[in-house]
Coordinates of C-alpha atoms in Angstrom, one line a residue:
M62 CA -6.8 28.3 66.3
N63 CA -4.0 29.7 67.5
L64 CA -3.3 32.7 66.9
R65 CA 0.4 33.7 66.3
F66 CA 1.1 37.8 66.2
R67 CA 4.5 38.0 66.7
P68 CA 6.2 41.4 64.6
Q69 CA 9.3 41.1 64.1
L70 CA 10.9 43.9 65.2
L71 CA 9.6 42.5 68.7
D72 CA 12.9 39.9 68.2
C73 CA 15.4 42.5 67.5
L74 CA 14.4 45.2 70.0
P75 CA 16.2 43.1 73.2
G76 CA 20.2 44.0 72.6
Y77 CA 19.3 47.1 70.5
T78 CA 22.4 48.9 70.7
R79 CA 23.2 51.9 69.8
A80 CA 25.9 50.5 67.1
L81 CA 22.5 48.5 65.1
F82 CA 20.8 51.6 64.9
L83 CA 23.3 54.2 63.0
H84 CA 23.7 51.4 60.5
D85 CA 20.0 51.0 60.6
L86 CA 19.9 55.3 60.1
L87 CA 22.0 55.0 57.8
A88 CA 20.4 52.5 54.8
G89 CA 16.5 54.7 56.3
I90 CA 17.2 57.7 55.4
S91 CA 19.9 56.7 52.0
V92 CA 16.0 53.9 51.2
G93 CA 14.0 57.5 52.0
I94 CA 15.7 59.2 49.7
I95 CA 15.6 56.3 46.5
A96 CA 11.9 56.1 48.0
L97 CA 11.1 59.5 47.0
P98 CA 11.5 59.3 43.1
L99 CA 9.2 56.7 43.0
S100 CA 6.8 56.7 45.3
M101 CA 5.8 60.1 43.3
A102 CA 6.3 58.7 39.7
F103 CA 4.3 55.0 40.7
A104 CA 1.3 57.1 41.9
I105 CA 1.1 59.2 39.3
A106 CA 1.6 56.4 36.6
S107 CA -1.4 55.2 38.9
G108 CA -3.7 58.0 37.5
L109 CA -3.8 59.1 41.2
K110 CA -2.1 62.3 43.5
P111 CA 1.6 62.1 43.5
E112 CA 1.2 62.8 47.3
Q113 CA -1.0 59.9 47.5
G114 CA 1.9 58.0 47.3
L115 CA 4.2 60.2 49.7
Y116 CA 1.6 59.5 51.8
T117 CA 1.3 55.7 51.3
A118 CA 5.3 54.7 51.0
I119 CA 5.2 56.6 55.3
I120 CA 2.7 55.5 56.2
A121 CA 1.8 51.3 54.8
G122 CA 6.4 51.7 55.2
F123 CA 6.5 52.0 58.3
C124 CA 3.5 49.7 59.6
I125 CA 4.7 46.3 57.1
S126 CA 8.1 47.0 59.2
A127 CA 7.0 47.6 62.2
F128 CA 4.3 44.6 62.4
G129 CA 5.7 42.8 59.3
G130 CA 7.5 39.8 59.5
T131 CA 11.1 40.4 57.5
R132 CA 13.8 42.4 59.2
F133 CA 14.3 44.3 56.5
S134 CA 11.7 44.4 53.8
I135 CA 10.6 48.8 52.5
G136 CA 7.2 48.5 51.7
G137 CA 5.2 51.7 49.6
P138 CA 3.8 52.5 46.4
A139 CA 5.3 48.9 44.0
G140 CA 5.4 48.6 40.3
A141 CA 4.0 45.7 39.7
F142 CA 0.5 47.2 41.7
I143 CA 0.5 50.5 38.9
V144 CA -1.4 48.6 36.1
V145 CA -3.4 46.9 38.0
I146 CA -4.7 50.1 40.4
Y147 CA -5.1 52.4 37.1
G148 CA -7.7 49.8 36.1
I149 CA -9.3 50.3 39.1
V150 CA -9.4 53.9 39.1
E151 CA -10.5 54.0 35.6
Q152 CA -14.0 51.7 36.5
Y153 CA -14.6 52.5 39.9
G154 CA -12.8 55.6 40.9
A155 CA -9.9 56.8 42.8
A156 CA -12.3 56.6 46.3
N157 CA -13.5 53.1 45.5
L158 CA -10.1 52.0 45.1
L159 CA -9.3 53.7 48.7
I160 CA -12.0 51.0 49.8
C161 CA -10.6 48.2 47.3
T162 CA -7.2 48.1 49.5
V163 CA -8.5 47.9 52.9
M164 CA -10.6 44.9 52.5
A165 CA -7.4 43.2 51.0
G166 CA -6.0 44.6 53.4
A167 CA -8.2 42.7 55.1
M168 CA -7.6 39.4 53.1
M169 CA -3.9 39.8 53.6
F170 CA -4.4 39.7 57.1
L171 CA -6.7 36.7 57.5
M172 CA -4.3 35.3 54.7
G173 CA -1.3 35.5 57.8
V174 CA -3.9 34.5 60.4
L175 CA -4.8 31.4 57.8
R176 CA -1.3 30.0 57.8
L177 CA -1.5 31.2 54.0
G178 CA 2.0 32.1 53.9
A179 CA 3.2 29.7 51.4
I180 CA 1.2 30.6 48.9
V181 CA 3.7 31.4 46.8
K182 CA 4.4 28.5 45.9
F183 CA 1.8 28.0 44.2
V184 CA 2.2 30.0 41.8
P185 CA 4.8 28.4 38.7
E186 CA 7.6 30.5 37.8
P187 CA 6.7 30.4 34.0
V188 CA 3.1 32.1 35.1
V189 CA 5.2 34.8 37.4
V190 CA 7.6 34.8 34.7
G191 CA 4.5 36.1 32.4
F192 CA 2.7 38.5 34.1
T193 CA 6.0 40.3 35.7
N194 CA 7.1 40.5 31.7
G195 CA 2.7 41.5 31.0
I196 CA 3.5 44.0 34.0
A197 CA 6.9 46.0 32.2
V198 CA 4.8 46.2 28.8
L199 CA 1.8 48.2 30.2
I200 CA 4.4 50.5 32.4
L201 CA 6.3 51.3 29.6
L202 CA 3.9 52.6 27.1
S203 CA 1.6 54.1 30.2
Q204 CA 4.6 56.2 30.4
L205 CA 5.0 57.7 26.5
R206 CA 2.2 59.8 27.4
D207 CA 4.7 61.4 29.2
F208 CA 8.1 60.2 28.4
L209 CA 7.1 62.1 25.0
G210 CA 5.7 64.8 26.2
L211 CA 2.0 64.7 24.6
Q212 CA -1.1 66.4 25.1
V213 CA -3.4 63.4 26.0
P214 CA -6.3 64.6 28.7
R215 CA -6.3 61.1 30.4
L216 CA -4.9 57.5 29.2
P217 CA -7.4 54.1 29.1
A218 CA -6.5 51.5 30.7
E219 CA -7.8 48.7 27.9
F220 CA -5.1 47.8 26.1
F221 CA -6.4 48.6 22.6
S222 CA -7.3 51.9 23.4
L223 CA -4.5 52.9 25.1
L224 CA -2.4 52.2 21.7
K225 CA -5.3 54.1 19.4
A226 CA -5.6 57.0 22.0
L227 CA -0.7 57.7 22.5
A228 CA -1.4 56.9 18.0
A229 CA -3.6 59.3 18.0
N230 CA -1.7 61.6 19.7
L231 CA 1.9 61.4 18.2
G232 CA 1.6 65.0 17.0
T233 CA 1.5 66.5 20.2
I234 CA 4.9 65.6 21.0
N235 CA 6.7 68.3 23.6
L236 CA 10.4 67.2 21.8
L237 CA 11.5 69.5 25.3
A238 CA 10.1 66.7 27.7
F239 CA 11.3 64.2 24.8
G240 CA 14.3 65.2 25.3
V241 CA 14.7 65.4 29.5
A242 CA 13.3 62.1 29.7
L243 CA 15.8 60.4 27.1
A244 CA 19.2 62.1 29.3
C245 CA 17.2 61.1 32.1
T246 CA 16.6 57.5 31.5
A247 CA 20.3 57.6 29.4
A248 CA 21.2 57.5 33.6
M249 CA 19.0 55.7 35.1
L250 CA 20.9 52.6 32.9
W251 CA 23.9 54.4 32.6
W252 CA 25.0 55.6 36.5
P253 CA 24.6 52.9 38.4
Q254 CA 27.2 51.0 36.6
R255 CA 29.5 54.0 37.7
W256 CA 28.4 55.6 40.7
A257 CA 26.1 52.6 42.3
R258 CA 26.8 54.0 45.6
L259 CA 24.4 57.1 44.5
P260 CA 20.8 55.9 43.7
A261 CA 19.7 56.7 40.2
P262 CA 16.5 57.8 40.6
V263 CA 17.6 60.6 43.1
V264 CA 20.2 62.6 40.7
I265 CA 17.9 62.5 37.9
L266 CA 15.3 63.8 39.9
I267 CA 17.5 66.2 41.2
F268 CA 19.2 67.5 38.2
A269 CA 16.6 67.6 35.8
T270 CA 14.4 69.9 38.3
L271 CA 17.2 72.5 38.2
A272 CA 17.5 72.3 34.4
V273 CA 13.6 72.4 33.9
A274 CA 13.4 75.5 37.4
W275 CA 16.3 77.6 35.7
G276 CA 16.4 77.1 32.2
G277 CA 12.7 77.6 32.3
L278 CA 11.7 74.7 30.4
P279 CA 7.9 74.6 28.2
V280 CA 8.0 71.0 30.0
E281 CA 5.1 69.2 32.0
T282 CA 5.5 69.5 35.6
I283 CA 3.9 68.4 39.0
G284 CA 2.9 71.7 39.3
T285 CA 1.9 72.1 36.3
R286 CA -0.5 69.7 36.0
F287 CA -1.4 68.9 40.1
G288 CA -0.5 71.6 41.8
G289 CA 1.8 70.9 43.8
I290 CA 1.8 68.8 47.4
P291 CA 0.8 69.6 50.3
Q292 CA 3.2 70.7 52.9
N293 CA 0.8 67.9 55.8
L294 CA -0.4 64.8 56.8
P295 CA -3.8 63.8 55.5
P296 CA -6.2 63.9 58.3
F297 CA -8.4 60.7 59.1
A298 CA -10.8 60.6 56.9
V299 CA -14.1 57.9 57.3
L300 CA -14.8 55.7 53.4
D301 CA -18.5 54.7 52.3
L302 CA -17.9 50.7 53.7
S303 CA -21.3 50.2 53.2
M304 CA -22.4 46.5 52.5
E305 CA -23.5 47.3 49.2
N306 CA -20.2 48.5 48.5
L307 CA -17.9 46.3 49.9
R308 CA -19.9 43.7 47.3
R309 CA -19.0 45.7 44.5
L310 CA -15.3 45.8 44.8
L311 CA -14.7 42.3 46.5
L312 CA -13.4 41.6 42.7
P313 CA -10.5 43.7 42.1
A314 CA -9.4 43.8 46.6
M315 CA -8.9 40.1 45.9
T316 CA -6.7 41.2 43.0
L317 CA -4.9 43.2 45.2
A318 CA -4.7 41.1 48.4
L319 CA -3.4 38.6 45.7
L320 CA -0.7 40.2 44.2
G321 CA 0.1 42.3 47.6
A322 CA 0.2 39.0 49.0
L323 CA 3.1 37.7 46.3
E324 CA 4.5 40.6 46.1
S325 CA 5.6 40.7 48.8
L326 CA 7.0 37.2 50.3
L327 CA 8.4 37.6 46.3
C328 CA 10.1 40.3 48.6
A329 CA 11.1 38.4 51.6
V330 CA 12.4 35.3 49.2
V331 CA 15.1 38.0 47.6
A332 CA 15.5 39.4 51.4
D333 CA 16.5 36.4 52.9
H334 CA 18.4 35.0 49.6
T335 CA 20.7 38.2 49.6
S336 CA 21.3 38.8 53.7
H337 CA 21.5 35.1 54.8
D338 CA 18.6 35.5 57.0
Q339 CA 15.1 33.2 57.3
H340 CA 11.4 35.3 56.9
D341 CA 7.9 35.1 58.9
S342 CA 5.4 34.7 56.0
N343 CA 2.6 34.5 57.8
Q344 CA 4.0 37.8 60.4
E345 CA 4.5 38.7 56.9
L346 CA 1.1 38.5 55.3
M347 CA -0.4 40.4 59.1
G348 CA 2.2 43.3 58.8
Q349 CA 1.0 43.9 54.8
G350 CA -2.4 43.6 56.1
I351 CA -1.8 46.3 58.8
A352 CA -0.4 48.3 56.1
N353 CA -2.8 48.1 53.3
L354 CA -6.2 48.1 56.2
V355 CA -4.8 52.2 57.3
V356 CA -3.8 53.6 54.8
P357 CA -6.2 53.7 52.8
F358 CA -7.8 56.3 56.1
F359 CA -5.6 58.6 54.7
G360 CA -5.1 59.0 51.2
G361 CA -3.3 56.1 50.3
F362 CA -3.3 53.1 48.1
A363 CA -2.9 49.2 47.7
A364 CA 1.7 48.7 48.9
T365 CA 3.9 45.9 49.4
G366 CA 6.9 45.4 50.1
T367 CA 9.2 46.3 47.4
I368 CA 12.2 44.2 45.7
A369 CA 14.9 47.9 44.9
R370 CA 14.0 48.9 47.3
T371 CA 14.7 46.4 50.0
S372 CA 18.4 44.9 47.9
A373 CA 19.2 48.8 48.6
N374 CA 17.6 48.4 52.8
I375 CA 20.9 45.1 52.8
R376 CA 23.1 46.9 50.6
N377 CA 23.3 50.1 52.8
G378 CA 23.9 48.5 56.4
A379 CA 20.5 48.0 57.7
K380 CA 20.3 45.7 60.0
T381 CA 16.6 45.2 61.4
P382 CA 13.4 46.3 60.6
V383 CA 14.1 50.1 63.1
A384 CA 15.4 50.6 59.2
G385 CA 11.9 50.8 57.6
I386 CA 11.3 53.3 60.3
V387 CA 13.4 55.7 59.7
H388 CA 13.4 55.3 55.9
A389 CA 9.2 56.1 56.6
L390 CA 10.3 59.2 59.5
T391 CA 12.6 60.0 56.4
L392 CA 9.7 60.5 53.3
L393 CA 7.6 62.5 56.7
L394 CA 10.2 64.7 56.9
I395 CA 11.1 65.6 53.9
V396 CA 7.6 66.3 53.5
L397 CA 7.0 68.7 56.3
V398 CA 10.2 70.5 55.1
A399 CA 10.5 70.8 50.8
A400 CA 6.7 69.5 49.8
P401 CA 6.8 73.2 47.9
L402 CA 10.0 72.8 46.1
A403 CA 8.3 69.6 44.1
M404 CA 6.1 71.7 42.6
H405 CA 9.1 72.6 40.1
V406 CA 9.8 68.0 39.3
P407 CA 9.5 67.4 35.3
L408 CA 7.2 64.7 35.0
A409 CA 8.9 63.6 32.1
A410 CA 11.7 62.7 34.7
L411 CA 9.8 60.1 36.7
A412 CA 7.9 58.5 33.4
A413 CA 12.4 58.8 32.4
I414 CA 12.8 57.3 35.8
L415 CA 9.4 54.2 35.6
V416 CA 10.3 53.4 32.3
G417 CA 14.1 52.7 34.3
V418 CA 12.4 50.4 37.0
A419 CA 9.8 48.8 34.4
I420 CA 13.0 47.9 32.2
R421 CA 14.8 46.7 34.9
M422 CA 12.5 44.6 36.0
G423 CA 10.4 42.7 33.0
D424 CA 13.5 39.7 32.2
W425 CA 13.6 39.8 29.0
H426 CA 16.0 37.0 29.3
A427 CA 13.3 34.4 29.4
F428 CA 12.1 35.2 25.8
T429 CA 16.1 35.1 24.4
T430 CA 15.8 31.3 26.0
L431 CA 13.1 30.2 25.0
R432 CA 14.3 26.9 23.3
S433 CA 16.1 25.9 27.0
H434 CA 13.0 25.3 27.8
S435 CA 9.8 22.9 26.7
T436 CA 7.2 24.0 25.3
P437 CA 4.6 24.0 27.6
R438 CA 6.5 25.9 30.2
N439 CA 7.2 28.3 27.4
L440 CA 3.9 28.3 26.2
I441 CA 2.6 28.8 29.5
M442 CA 4.7 31.8 30.0
L443 CA 3.7 33.2 27.0
T444 CA -0.2 33.0 27.1
T445 CA 0.0 34.5 30.6
F446 CA 1.6 37.3 29.4
V447 CA -0.6 38.4 26.6
L448 CA -3.0 38.0 28.1
T449 CA -1.9 40.6 31.3
V450 CA -1.3 42.9 28.3
V451 CA -4.6 42.6 26.7
L452 CA -6.8 41.4 29.7
D453 CA -5.6 42.2 32.8
I454 CA -3.6 40.3 35.1
T455 CA -6.8 38.8 37.1
T456 CA -7.2 36.7 33.7
A457 CA -3.7 35.3 33.2
V458 CA -2.6 33.9 36.1
Q459 CA -6.5 32.3 36.8
V460 CA -6.1 31.0 32.7
G461 CA -2.0 30.4 33.2
V462 CA -2.0 28.7 36.8
L463 CA -4.9 26.3 35.2
C464 CA -3.0 26.0 32.1
T465 CA 0.7 24.4 34.4
M466 CA -2.5 22.3 36.3
V467 CA -4.2 20.6 33.0
M468 CA 0.1 20.5 31.8
L469 CA 1.0 19.0 35.1
I470 CA -2.5 16.4 35.1
R471 CA -0.9 15.6 31.7
R472 CA 2.7 15.0 33.3
M473 CA 0.7 13.0 36.0
T474 CA -1.0 10.7 33.9
Q475 CA 1.7 9.2 31.5
V476 CA 4.1 8.4 34.5
T477 CA 1.0 6.5 36.3
S478 CA 1.1 3.2 34.1
I479 CA 0.1 -0.3 35.7
Y480 CA 2.8 -3.4 35.0
D481 CA 1.2 -6.9 34.7
E482 CA 3.8 -9.7 36.2
G483 CA 2.6 -12.7 34.5
A484 CA 2.6 -10.7 31.2
A485 CA 5.3 -9.8 31.3
S486 CA 6.9 -13.1 32.8
G487 CA 4.3 -16.1 31.3
H488 CA 4.2 -17.2 35.0
T489 CA 0.4 -19.4 35.3
S490 CA -0.2 -19.6 38.4
A491 CA -4.1 -18.6 39.0
V492 CA -2.8 -15.2 41.1
R493 CA -2.1 -12.5 38.8
V494 CA -0.5 -9.2 40.4
L495 CA -0.4 -6.3 39.1
H496 CA 1.6 -3.1 39.7
V497 CA 1.0 0.4 40.2
T498 CA 3.5 3.1 40.1
G499 CA 2.3 6.7 40.7
I500 CA -0.7 8.9 41.3
L501 CA -3.7 7.9 41.3
F502 CA -6.4 10.7 40.7
F503 CA -9.6 11.6 38.4
G504 CA -6.1 12.1 35.5
T505 CA -5.3 8.5 36.2
A506 CA -9.0 6.3 37.2
D507 CA -9.4 5.5 33.8
K508 CA -6.5 3.1 33.6
L509 CA -8.5 0.9 37.1
D510 CA -11.4 0.7 35.0
A511 CA -9.8 -0.6 31.8
V512 CA -8.2 -3.7 33.6
E513 CA -9.4 -6.6 32.3
L514 CA -10.1 -9.3 34.2
I515 CA -8.5 -13.3 32.9
P516 CA -10.6 -15.8 33.9
Q517 CA -8.3 -18.3 34.5
K518 CA -6.7 -16.0 37.5
R519 CA -8.9 -16.0 40.6
V520 CA -6.7 -13.4 42.8
L521 CA -5.5 -10.2 41.9
V522 CA -2.9 -9.1 44.2
L523 CA -2.2 -5.0 43.3
N524 CA 0.8 -3.9 43.9
L525 CA 0.5 -0.3 45.9
T526 CA 3.8 0.3 47.2
R527 CA 4.7 2.8 44.1
V528 CA 1.4 4.8 44.3
A529 CA 2.3 7.6 46.7
Y530 CA -1.6 9.2 46.7
L531 CA -5.0 8.4 46.4
D532 CA -7.7 10.6 45.5
T533 CA -11.8 9.3 45.8
T534 CA -12.5 9.1 42.2
A535 CA -9.4 5.9 41.9
L536 CA -11.3 5.4 45.4
N537 CA -14.3 4.7 43.4
S538 CA -12.4 3.2 40.6
L539 CA -11.0 0.5 42.8
E540 CA -13.9 -0.3 44.6
N541 CA -15.3 -1.0 41.6
L542 CA -12.6 -2.9 39.9
A543 CA -13.2 -5.2 43.7
A544 CA -16.8 -5.4 43.0
R545 CA -15.8 -6.9 39.2
V546 CA -13.4 -9.2 40.4
H547 CA -15.9 -10.4 42.9
Q548 CA -18.4 -10.9 40.6
H549 CA -15.9 -13.3 38.9
G550 CA -16.4 -15.6 41.9
G551 CA -12.9 -13.7 42.9
Q552 CA -10.8 -11.8 45.4
L553 CA -8.6 -7.8 45.0
V554 CA -5.9 -7.9 47.4
L555 CA -3.7 -4.6 49.0
A556 CA -0.6 -5.4 49.0
A557 CA 1.7 -2.4 51.2
A558 CA -0.1 1.0 50.6
Q559 CA 1.3 4.4 51.6
R560 CA -0.1 5.5 53.9
Q561 CA -2.3 8.4 52.6
P562 CA -3.8 6.1 50.7
L563 CA -3.8 3.8 53.5
R564 CA -6.1 5.8 55.3
L565 CA -8.2 7.4 52.2
M566 CA -9.5 2.9 52.5
L567 CA -9.8 2.6 55.9
L568 CA -12.1 6.1 56.1
S569 CA -14.0 5.6 53.7
G570 CA -15.3 1.3 54.6
L571 CA -13.0 -0.2 51.1
I572 CA -10.0 -2.3 53.4
A573 CA -14.4 -3.3 55.5
K574 CA -15.8 -4.7 52.1
L575 CA -12.5 -6.4 52.1
G576 CA -11.3 -7.2 55.2
R577 CA -8.8 -7.2 56.8
E578 CA -7.0 -10.4 56.0
N579 CA -6.5 -9.1 52.0
V580 CA -4.8 -6.0 52.7
K581 CA -1.2 -6.2 54.1
A582 CA 1.7 -4.8 54.2
S583 CA 3.8 -6.7 51.6
L584 CA 4.1 -8.1 48.5
G585 CA 5.1 -11.2 50.6
S586 CA 2.7 -11.5 52.5
A587 CA -0.1 -10.4 49.3
R588 CA 1.1 -13.1 47.6
Q589 CA 0.5 -15.8 50.4
R590 CA -2.9 -14.8 51.2
A591 CA -3.4 -14.8 47.3
T592 CA -2.1 -18.2 47.1
H593 CA -4.1 -19.4 50.5
L594 CA -7.0 -17.7 48.7
V595 CA -6.7 -19.4 45.5
N596 CA -6.7 -23.6 47.3
L597 CA -10.3 -21.9 48.8
I598 CA -11.2 -21.7 46.0
A599 CA -10.1 -25.0 44.4
Q600 CA -11.3 -26.6 47.7
R601 CA -14.5 -24.9 47.1
S602 CA -15.4 -25.8 43.0
R603 CA -14.3 -29.3 43.9
E604 CA -17.1 -29.3 47.1
V605 CA -19.3 -28.2 45.0
S606 CA -18.9 -30.5 41.9

């Protein structure tokens, strides 16, 4: 296999100028400031410590920009991962989440090596909309504890248990925390409409922290729950990558890998549309894989390309992946210099930031436009949405894709037909011509089995001009049809087969069984061959009699 590993950064460095660096510097600093509250909020919502979100944004963000396949992608913790990571932490523990992340990184790198960068195309739009909206709803629910200031030791991951725990502790609401959260949520939704250049999460973080610190408000903060944030990066840690652990964590690791691949490639596509650029999807998967392989050894967790921060990077004038590297270094500088100030950040403010993220993340318009879409599409979207909320995203995506396949098979079955030329025209020739249209596969092979033979029609011509694909099940039905025709003393002639069906029939030996003279490149030549066969059959009948 020809492994092509060439990060986008290498293509941007030749001819890199001071003017380009200034653009990247300003964009990187801006996005680094935006990433500060989001990284901590995503980590806390995932059941982890706030500093782990910062480590992820710093280390994974650096690796994704340095080794990825896009010029603008900003990597780090993502909202789409919150529900999955929280579930893994609840079931397997935080230490095993790091092992899952390493495994996911290896899988993503392998996807890039195997040139599977087109994976995003294989997840149907209604499935993406369904699980994205489901994740948004779960993020909203998961933030209610800190949004309302409820006294709940730990929220369960399972949906109904989560609702039960929230309902049981509604009496412990902290009205001051609720007030802070409401004000911050209003700012998240209103601020961008007025001052889009100054990011709302940063404004919220500053003003909410000052209000709580100076006003002495009795609300829970990062300091009261986590004891603050260390003013350094963690040392290299050794993970228990035993074969027993790897086997046990294979399924959650696969979930992280597939979700990470999908999210990062969607982010790259959005960046291309915004910047009119072209990304390398396979290199992007390898870059994402390296980031997720490295970051767990320094306390970080699963990372991917983030659409909101990537869009902000482009809006702020980024030109190359250097902006993403500057973003990571900006966060590193903040941690080394200003980490003690994070003690006063109210958790209600971070919850409000995530509520704003979830509201913007969901495609709520999809629920109001159901009438403008087909019923099958709506069923797939709603099924994926409900299963994401009630069960988990892995099951939801599997069922959603399976439903899509069933719908597709049903549709292909409907558009595949066999038209009898003689039956429509009343033609009395001994040659029978059947025109096949559509795709011949396991879902439509029964149409070939259902062809009834007419004794007077000794030669059967199948016109395959409009057959784009043939699978082995349909090939078997085609062989059976040829055998039935032969048993009745006749001959099957194939006309105008396209490349894929012709190649399969050749490799399987069907053409050899029929005789190459009975497989023609055009319908006209097939008719001539059929007429010749009719004459031969008639001559043999006269000789026998």
